[in-house]
CSV table of C-alpha atoms in Angstrom, one decimal:
chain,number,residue,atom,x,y,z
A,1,UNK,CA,0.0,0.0,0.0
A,2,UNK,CA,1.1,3.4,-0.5
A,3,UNK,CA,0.3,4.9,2.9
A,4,UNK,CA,-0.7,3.9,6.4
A,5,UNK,CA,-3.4,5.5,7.8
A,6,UNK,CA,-3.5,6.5,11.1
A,7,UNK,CA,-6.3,9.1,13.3
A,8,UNK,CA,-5.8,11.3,16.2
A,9,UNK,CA,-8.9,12.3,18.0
A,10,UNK,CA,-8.7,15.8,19.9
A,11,UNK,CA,-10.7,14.8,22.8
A,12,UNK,CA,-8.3,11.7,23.7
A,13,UNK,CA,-4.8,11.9,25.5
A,14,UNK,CA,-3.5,10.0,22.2
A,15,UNK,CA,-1.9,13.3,21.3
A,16,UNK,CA,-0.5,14.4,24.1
A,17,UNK,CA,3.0,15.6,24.2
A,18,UNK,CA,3.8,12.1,25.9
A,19,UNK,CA,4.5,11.0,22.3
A,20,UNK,CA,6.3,14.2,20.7
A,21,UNK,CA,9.6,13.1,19.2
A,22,UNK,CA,11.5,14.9,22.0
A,23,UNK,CA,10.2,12.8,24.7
A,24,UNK,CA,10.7,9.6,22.8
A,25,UNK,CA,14.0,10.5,21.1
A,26,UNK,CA,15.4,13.0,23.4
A,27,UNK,CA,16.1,15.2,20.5
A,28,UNK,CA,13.9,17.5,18.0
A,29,UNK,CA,14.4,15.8,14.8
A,30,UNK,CA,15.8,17.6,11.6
A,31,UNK,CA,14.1,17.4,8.5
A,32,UNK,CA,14.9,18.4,4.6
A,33,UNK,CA,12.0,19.8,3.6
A,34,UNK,CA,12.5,19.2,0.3
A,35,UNK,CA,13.7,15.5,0.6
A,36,UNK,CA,12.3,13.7,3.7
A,37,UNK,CA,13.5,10.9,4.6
A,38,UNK,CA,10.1,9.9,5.4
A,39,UNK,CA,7.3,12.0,4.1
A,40,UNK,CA,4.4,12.4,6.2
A,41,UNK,CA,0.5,14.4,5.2
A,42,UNK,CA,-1.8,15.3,7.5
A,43,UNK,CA,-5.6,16.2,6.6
A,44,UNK,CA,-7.8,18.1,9.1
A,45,UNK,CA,-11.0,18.2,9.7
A,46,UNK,CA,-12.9,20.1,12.6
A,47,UNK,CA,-12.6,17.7,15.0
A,48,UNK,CA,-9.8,15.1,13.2
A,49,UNK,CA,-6.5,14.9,11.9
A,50,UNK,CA,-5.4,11.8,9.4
A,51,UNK,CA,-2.1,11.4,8.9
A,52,UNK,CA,-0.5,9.5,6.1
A,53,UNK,CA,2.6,7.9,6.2
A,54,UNK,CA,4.3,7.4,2.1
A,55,UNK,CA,5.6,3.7,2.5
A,56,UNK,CA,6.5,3.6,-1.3
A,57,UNK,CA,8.8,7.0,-1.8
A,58,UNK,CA,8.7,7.6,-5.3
A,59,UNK,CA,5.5,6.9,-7.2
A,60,UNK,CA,5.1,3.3,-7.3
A,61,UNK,CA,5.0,3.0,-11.2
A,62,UNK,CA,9.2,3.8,-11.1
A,63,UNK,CA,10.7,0.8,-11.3
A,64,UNK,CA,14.4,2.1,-11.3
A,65,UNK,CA,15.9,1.0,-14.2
A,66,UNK,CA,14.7,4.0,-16.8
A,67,UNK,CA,17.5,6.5,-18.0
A,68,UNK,CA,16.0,7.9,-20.8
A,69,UNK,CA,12.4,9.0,-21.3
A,70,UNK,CA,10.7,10.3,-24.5
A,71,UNK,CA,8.6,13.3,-24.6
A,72,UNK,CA,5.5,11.6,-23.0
A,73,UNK,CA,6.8,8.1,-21.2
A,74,UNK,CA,4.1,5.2,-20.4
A,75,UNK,CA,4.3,4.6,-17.3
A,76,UNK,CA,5.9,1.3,-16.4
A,77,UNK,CA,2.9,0.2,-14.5
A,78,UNK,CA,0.5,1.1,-17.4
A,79,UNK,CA,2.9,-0.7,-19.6
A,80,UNK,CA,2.6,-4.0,-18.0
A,81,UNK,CA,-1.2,-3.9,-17.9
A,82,UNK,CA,-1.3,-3.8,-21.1
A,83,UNK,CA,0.4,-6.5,-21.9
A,84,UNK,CA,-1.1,-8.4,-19.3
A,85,UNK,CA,-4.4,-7.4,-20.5
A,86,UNK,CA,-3.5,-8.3,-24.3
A,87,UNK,CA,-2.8,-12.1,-22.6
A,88,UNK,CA,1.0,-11.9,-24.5
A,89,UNK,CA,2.6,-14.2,-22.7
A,90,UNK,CA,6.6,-15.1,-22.8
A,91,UNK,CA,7.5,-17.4,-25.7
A,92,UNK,CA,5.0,-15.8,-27.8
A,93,UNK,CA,5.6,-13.5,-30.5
A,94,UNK,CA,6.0,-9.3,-29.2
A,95,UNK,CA,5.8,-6.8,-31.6
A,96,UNK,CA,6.3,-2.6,-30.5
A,97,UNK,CA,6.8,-0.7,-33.9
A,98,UNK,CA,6.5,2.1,-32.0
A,99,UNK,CA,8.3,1.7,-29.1
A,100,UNK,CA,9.3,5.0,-28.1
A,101,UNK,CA,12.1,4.4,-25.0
A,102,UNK,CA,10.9,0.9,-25.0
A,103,UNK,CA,8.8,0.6,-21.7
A,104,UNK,CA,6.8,-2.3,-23.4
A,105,UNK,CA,9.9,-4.1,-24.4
A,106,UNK,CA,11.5,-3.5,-21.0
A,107,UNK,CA,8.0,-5.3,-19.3
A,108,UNK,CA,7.8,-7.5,-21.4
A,109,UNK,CA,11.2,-8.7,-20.8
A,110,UNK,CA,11.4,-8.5,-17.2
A,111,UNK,CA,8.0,-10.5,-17.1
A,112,UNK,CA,10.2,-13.3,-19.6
A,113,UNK,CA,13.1,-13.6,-17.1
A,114,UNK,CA,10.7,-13.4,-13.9
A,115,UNK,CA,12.5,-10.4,-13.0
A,116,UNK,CA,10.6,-8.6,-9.8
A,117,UNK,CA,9.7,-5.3,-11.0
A,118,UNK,CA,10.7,-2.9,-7.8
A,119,UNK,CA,14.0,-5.1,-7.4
A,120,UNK,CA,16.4,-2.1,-8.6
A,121,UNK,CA,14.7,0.8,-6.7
A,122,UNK,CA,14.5,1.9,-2.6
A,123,UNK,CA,11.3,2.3,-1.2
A,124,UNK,CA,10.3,4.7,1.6
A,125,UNK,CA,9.4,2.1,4.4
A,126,UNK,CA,13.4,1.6,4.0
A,127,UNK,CA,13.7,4.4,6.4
A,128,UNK,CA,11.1,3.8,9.1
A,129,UNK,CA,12.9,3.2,12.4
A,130,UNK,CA,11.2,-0.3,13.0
A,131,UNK,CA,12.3,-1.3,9.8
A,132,UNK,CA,13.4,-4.8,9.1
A,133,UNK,CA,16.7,-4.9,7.3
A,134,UNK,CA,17.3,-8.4,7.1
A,135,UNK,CA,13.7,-9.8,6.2
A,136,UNK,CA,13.7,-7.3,3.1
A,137,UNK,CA,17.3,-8.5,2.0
A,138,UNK,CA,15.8,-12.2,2.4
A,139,UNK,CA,12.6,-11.2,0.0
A,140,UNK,CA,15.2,-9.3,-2.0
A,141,UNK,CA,17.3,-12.1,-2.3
A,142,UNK,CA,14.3,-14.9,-3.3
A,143,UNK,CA,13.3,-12.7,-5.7
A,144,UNK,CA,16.6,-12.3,-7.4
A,145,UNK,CA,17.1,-16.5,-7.3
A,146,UNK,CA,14.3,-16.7,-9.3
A,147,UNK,CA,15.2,-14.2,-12.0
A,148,UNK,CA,15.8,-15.9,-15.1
A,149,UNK,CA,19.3,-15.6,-17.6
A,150,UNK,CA,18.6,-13.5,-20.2
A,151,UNK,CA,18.8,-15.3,-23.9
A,152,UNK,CA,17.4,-14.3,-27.3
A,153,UNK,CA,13.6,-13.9,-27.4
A,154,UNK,CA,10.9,-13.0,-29.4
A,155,UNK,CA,10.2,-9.6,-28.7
A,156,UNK,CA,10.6,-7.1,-31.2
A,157,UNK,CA,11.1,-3.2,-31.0
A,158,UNK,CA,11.2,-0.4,-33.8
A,159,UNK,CA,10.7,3.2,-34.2
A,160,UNK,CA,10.8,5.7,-36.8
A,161,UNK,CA,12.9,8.2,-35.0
A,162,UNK,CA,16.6,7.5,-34.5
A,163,UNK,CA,17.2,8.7,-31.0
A,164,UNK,CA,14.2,6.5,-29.8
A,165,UNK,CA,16.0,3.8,-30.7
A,166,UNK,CA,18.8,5.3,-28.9
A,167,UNK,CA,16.6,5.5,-25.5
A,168,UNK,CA,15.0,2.1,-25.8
A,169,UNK,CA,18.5,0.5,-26.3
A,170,UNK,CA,19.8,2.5,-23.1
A,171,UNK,CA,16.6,1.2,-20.7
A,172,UNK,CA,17.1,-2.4,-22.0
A,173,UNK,CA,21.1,-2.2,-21.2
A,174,UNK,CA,20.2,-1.5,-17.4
A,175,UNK,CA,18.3,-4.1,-17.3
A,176,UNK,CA,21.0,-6.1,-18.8
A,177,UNK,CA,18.4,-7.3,-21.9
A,178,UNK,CA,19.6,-5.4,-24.9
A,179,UNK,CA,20.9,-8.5,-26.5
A,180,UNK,CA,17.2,-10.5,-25.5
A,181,UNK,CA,15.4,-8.0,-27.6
A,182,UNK,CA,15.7,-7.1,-31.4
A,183,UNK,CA,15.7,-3.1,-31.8
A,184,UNK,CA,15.8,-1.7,-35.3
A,185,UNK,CA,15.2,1.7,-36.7
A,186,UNK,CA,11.9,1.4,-39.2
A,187,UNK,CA,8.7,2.7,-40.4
A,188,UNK,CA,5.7,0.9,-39.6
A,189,UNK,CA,4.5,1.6,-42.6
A,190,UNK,CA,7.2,0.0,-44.6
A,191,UNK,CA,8.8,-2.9,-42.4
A,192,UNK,CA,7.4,-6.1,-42.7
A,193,UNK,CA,6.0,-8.5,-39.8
A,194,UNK,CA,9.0,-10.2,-37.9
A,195,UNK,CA,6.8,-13.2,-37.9
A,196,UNK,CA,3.9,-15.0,-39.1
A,197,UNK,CA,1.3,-14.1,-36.3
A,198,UNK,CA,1.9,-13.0,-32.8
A,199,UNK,CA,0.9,-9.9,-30.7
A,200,UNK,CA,1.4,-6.2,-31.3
A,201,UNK,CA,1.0,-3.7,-28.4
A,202,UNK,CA,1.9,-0.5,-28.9
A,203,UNK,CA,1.2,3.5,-27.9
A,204,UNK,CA,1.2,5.6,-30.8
A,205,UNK,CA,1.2,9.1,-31.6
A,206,UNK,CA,-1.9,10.4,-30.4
A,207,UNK,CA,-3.4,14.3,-29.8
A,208,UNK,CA,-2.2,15.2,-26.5
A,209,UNK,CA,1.5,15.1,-27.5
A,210,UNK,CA,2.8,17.4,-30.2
A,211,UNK,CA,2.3,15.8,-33.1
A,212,UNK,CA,0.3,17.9,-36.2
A,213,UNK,CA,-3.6,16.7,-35.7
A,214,UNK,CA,-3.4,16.5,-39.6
A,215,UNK,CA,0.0,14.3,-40.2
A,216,UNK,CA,-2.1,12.1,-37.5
A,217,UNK,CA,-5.1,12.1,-38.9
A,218,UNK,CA,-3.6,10.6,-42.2
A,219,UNK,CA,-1.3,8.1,-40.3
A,220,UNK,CA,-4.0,6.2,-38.8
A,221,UNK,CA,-5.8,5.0,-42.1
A,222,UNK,CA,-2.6,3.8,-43.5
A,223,UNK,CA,-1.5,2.1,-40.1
A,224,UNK,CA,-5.0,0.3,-40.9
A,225,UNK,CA,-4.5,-0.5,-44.3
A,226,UNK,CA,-0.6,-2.1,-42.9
A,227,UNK,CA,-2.3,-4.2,-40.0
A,228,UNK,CA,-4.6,-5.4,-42.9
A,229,UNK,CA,-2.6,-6.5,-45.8
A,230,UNK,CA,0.7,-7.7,-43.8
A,231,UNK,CA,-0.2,-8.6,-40.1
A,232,UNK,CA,-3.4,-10.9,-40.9
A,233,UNK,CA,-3.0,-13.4,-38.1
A,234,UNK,CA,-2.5,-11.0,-35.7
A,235,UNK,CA,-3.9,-9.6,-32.1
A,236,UNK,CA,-3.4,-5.6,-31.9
A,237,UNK,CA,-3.6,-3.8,-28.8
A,238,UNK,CA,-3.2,0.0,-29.3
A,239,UNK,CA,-3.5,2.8,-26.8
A,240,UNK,CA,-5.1,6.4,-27.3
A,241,UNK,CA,-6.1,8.8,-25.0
A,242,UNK,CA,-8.2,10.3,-28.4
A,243,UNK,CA,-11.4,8.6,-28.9
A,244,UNK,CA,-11.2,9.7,-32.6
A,245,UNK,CA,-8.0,8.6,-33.8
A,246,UNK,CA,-8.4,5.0,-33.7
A,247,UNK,CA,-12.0,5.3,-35.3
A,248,UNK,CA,-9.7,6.3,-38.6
A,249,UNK,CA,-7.7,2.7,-38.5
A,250,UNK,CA,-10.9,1.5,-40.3
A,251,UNK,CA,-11.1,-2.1,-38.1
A,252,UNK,CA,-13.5,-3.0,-36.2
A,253,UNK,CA,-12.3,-2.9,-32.4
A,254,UNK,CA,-13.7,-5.9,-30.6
A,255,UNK,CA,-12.4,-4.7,-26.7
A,256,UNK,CA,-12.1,-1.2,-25.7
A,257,UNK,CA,-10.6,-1.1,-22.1
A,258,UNK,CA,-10.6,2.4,-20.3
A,259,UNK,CA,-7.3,2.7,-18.8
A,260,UNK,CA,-4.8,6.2,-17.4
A,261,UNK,CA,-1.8,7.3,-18.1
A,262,UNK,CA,-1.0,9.3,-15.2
A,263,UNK,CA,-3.8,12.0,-15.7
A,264,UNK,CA,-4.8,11.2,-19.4
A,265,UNK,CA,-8.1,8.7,-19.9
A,266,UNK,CA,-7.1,6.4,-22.2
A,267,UNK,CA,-8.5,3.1,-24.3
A,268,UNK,CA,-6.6,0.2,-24.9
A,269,UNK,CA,-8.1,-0.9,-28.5
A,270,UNK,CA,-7.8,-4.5,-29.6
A,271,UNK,CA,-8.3,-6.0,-33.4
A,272,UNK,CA,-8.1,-8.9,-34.2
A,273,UNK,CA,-6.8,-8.7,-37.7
A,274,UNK,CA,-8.2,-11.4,-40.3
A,275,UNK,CA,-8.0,-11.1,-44.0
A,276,UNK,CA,-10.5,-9.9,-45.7
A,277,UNK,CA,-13.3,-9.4,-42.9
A,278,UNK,CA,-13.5,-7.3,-40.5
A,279,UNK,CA,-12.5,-4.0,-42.6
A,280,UNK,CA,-15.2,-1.5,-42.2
A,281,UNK,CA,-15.1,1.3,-45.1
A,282,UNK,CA,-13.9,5.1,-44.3
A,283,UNK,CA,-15.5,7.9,-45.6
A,284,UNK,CA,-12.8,10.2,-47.2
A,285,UNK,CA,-12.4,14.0,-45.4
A,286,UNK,CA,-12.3,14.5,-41.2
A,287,UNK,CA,-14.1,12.4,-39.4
A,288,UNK,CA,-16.1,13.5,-36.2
């Protein structure tokens, strides 16, 4: 959980000054403002005061391993949803063509090598003063034994842009998986299928970033027509936070899963591509 929860009542001796920190430590503590050591957030009311303890630190969804991020990141979190949610599982077939820093790859990876997700990052119940050192180095440590070697897998990871590749490549190096995963600079729109069927999940280009509405708007009919003549066979899970722009891909989404990124509503989209019959005609011009 990301806080404990604790209540003081003003017309009990709870809060007395029995249990300041001077009385119980001798000494007024010091705090950075800035960076506590422990964080703590209190809510009032008229006659109660909640205080929240942050057990986590940083935000939960930071697994550690990032050093480069792309303009607008998934977050880690979100990423391994969706592929949890597109039921990929390892051995199968991954495809990202638009894989930005590679946050799906890097999921995706860590879930093929049974790599704990928090096992490269501190937490903030680290510092608590009853803290248990040696049980959390004994979870630590189970978790690590079962963590998997990396070897070559089927996961695949492409981008139009250059320095994305760049990123992705950096992310999967912490991890120690840049030699699991097969990263090459490509258009969607040009490359062909790594494999006969498998999965694609992927978070395009969508409004919100900065991206000309009109360059997008003619992007997703030909990503369409691409999942239809060369990925038939395959399961594609795509995330927008606009409603609109997946309307334009011209197949018929059979799920639509409301999900967030951070403060953006978002649906995950899936089609299931098949030759020949789900392709519903678009009328030329904008679409509303």
């Amino acid at each position: 959980r990301r806080h404990t929860r604790f209540k003081c009542d003003w017309s009990s001796d709870v809060c007395s000054s029995d249990l300041t920190f001077r009385v119980k430590s001798g000494e007024r503590p010091s705090v950075d403002t800035r960076a506590p050591d422990v964080r703590v957030q209190a809510f009032l009311t008229d006659s109660e005061m909640t205080l929240y303890i942050d057990l986590s630190g940083e935000p939960l969804f930071k697994r550690g391993y990032r050093r480069e991020a792309g303009v607008a990141p998934l977050r880690e979190n979100l990423a391994a949803g969706m592929l949890a949610l597109s039921g990929w599982e390892p051995g199968m077939t991954l495809l990202d063509p638009m894989c930005g820093s590679g946050t799906l790859l890097a999921e995706a990876a860590m879930m093929a090598f049974q790599r704990a997700p928090g096992i490269a990052r501190h937490f903030g119940f680290e510092k608590l003063a009853n803290f248990d050192a040696p049980a959390w180095h004994a979870l630590r440590e189970q978790a690590r034994a079962r963590e998997q070697k990396p070897v070559r897998t089927t996961i695949y990871g492409s981008d139009l842009r250059g320095d994305a590749i760049v990123m992705a490549r950096s992310n999967l190096e912490a991890l120690g998986y840049a030699e699991s995963i097969t990263l090459k600079q490509a258009n969607v729109l040009e490359m062909p299928p790594p494999a006969a069927s498998g999965t694609i999940v992927t978070n395009p280009p969508y409004g919100v970033r900065l991206e000309d509405s009109a360059d997008l708007a003619t992007f997703y009919p030909k990503l369409g027509d691409v999942l239809k003549k060369k990925y038939a066979g395959w399961t594609a899970y795509i995330l927008s936070a606009d409603m609109q722009l997946p309307k334009k891909i011209g197949l018929a989404a059979s799920k639509r899963t409301p999900l967030r990124n951070g403060a953006l509503d978002c649906r995950l989209f899936e089609y299931k591509v098949v030759a020949g019959s789900n392709r519903r005609s678009v009328p030329p011009g904008p679409q509303t």
